[in-house]
Each structure stands twice: as structure tokens, then as C-alpha cells.
Amino acid sequence: MDDVMDERLPEQEIWVKAVVARQNESRWRVTDGSSTFEVHVEKDALDRLKRENLKITRGNILRIRYYIRQSVKNHDLSSQYVVTEILEIKKRMKQIEMPWTIQ
């Protein structure tokens, strides 16, 4: 008999930086400063961004609420990070054009 487990771990909060975040897609790549990983953003969180006309772009820093869904099947362990809510967004800084040229 195969060893099968599917468990939702308790929700947590973390600051992450967006590496790849497309507005209408639920799979984003983020970094916590030491690791880069993929997160799945729930439909409710994406809908809220759309309703509030908020755009997540590369370089934005986000405080997210998430949980980890862990599964074991045939002795293979997998973890999926699932974002339930985006709590805060810090937009990346933009470089401004200077009205002169340096020679």
C-alpha cells in the first residue's frame, strides 16, 4: 500500500519580493532574500488586486499571508506555498531621468 499524505499547515506571514508576477496568473516567483520559490495565489487574492486596481510588478516587496500544503505520495515529498492574502505592498523605487547629461 502506498504511503499517501496531504496536509495543510497553519497560516503564516512573510515578506517576499516579486521576481515574476503576472496580474492574471496565479503562479508567481518570489524571493525571501535567501531562497527563490514559486507561490500559488488564490483566486480571492487575485480578485482583490483587480478590484482595487493594484498591480504587482517585479521588484515589489509584499507582506503575504500563506500556508504550505505538503503531500507525500510514493515516498515523494512535495510542498506548495499558497497565498491567501496580500497584506501590504511596497512599490519598487523608480529611477528618474535627470534633465542634463554628464560629459
Phi, psi and omega in degrees: 000136180286146176274110183238133178214139175220115187223139175260119179278161182300151179292149180220171174236148181203152171269133177223161176246132181289128174260310174222119179218107177263134191306318186257012180248145184270351179256118179239156171251132182225166174229146175259011180103336177235335179228147173251133183210166181264140174237152174255122180264123181296154183303320180300320179292319177295319179297320179296318177301316181294315179300319183270006179055043178259136180242132176260125179233167180305132179097345175294143176255132188234140168259119185240154168255132185210166169225163178250129173257117180252141179226146172230126176215128182053041178067016174256127180261133175225148178231135177238127177271123185241118180274122179262335182202142172258113189272327183205146179231127172248112182293146177292153178284144179252142176277131181263151177281135176267145185282011179225169178245141177268129180244000000 
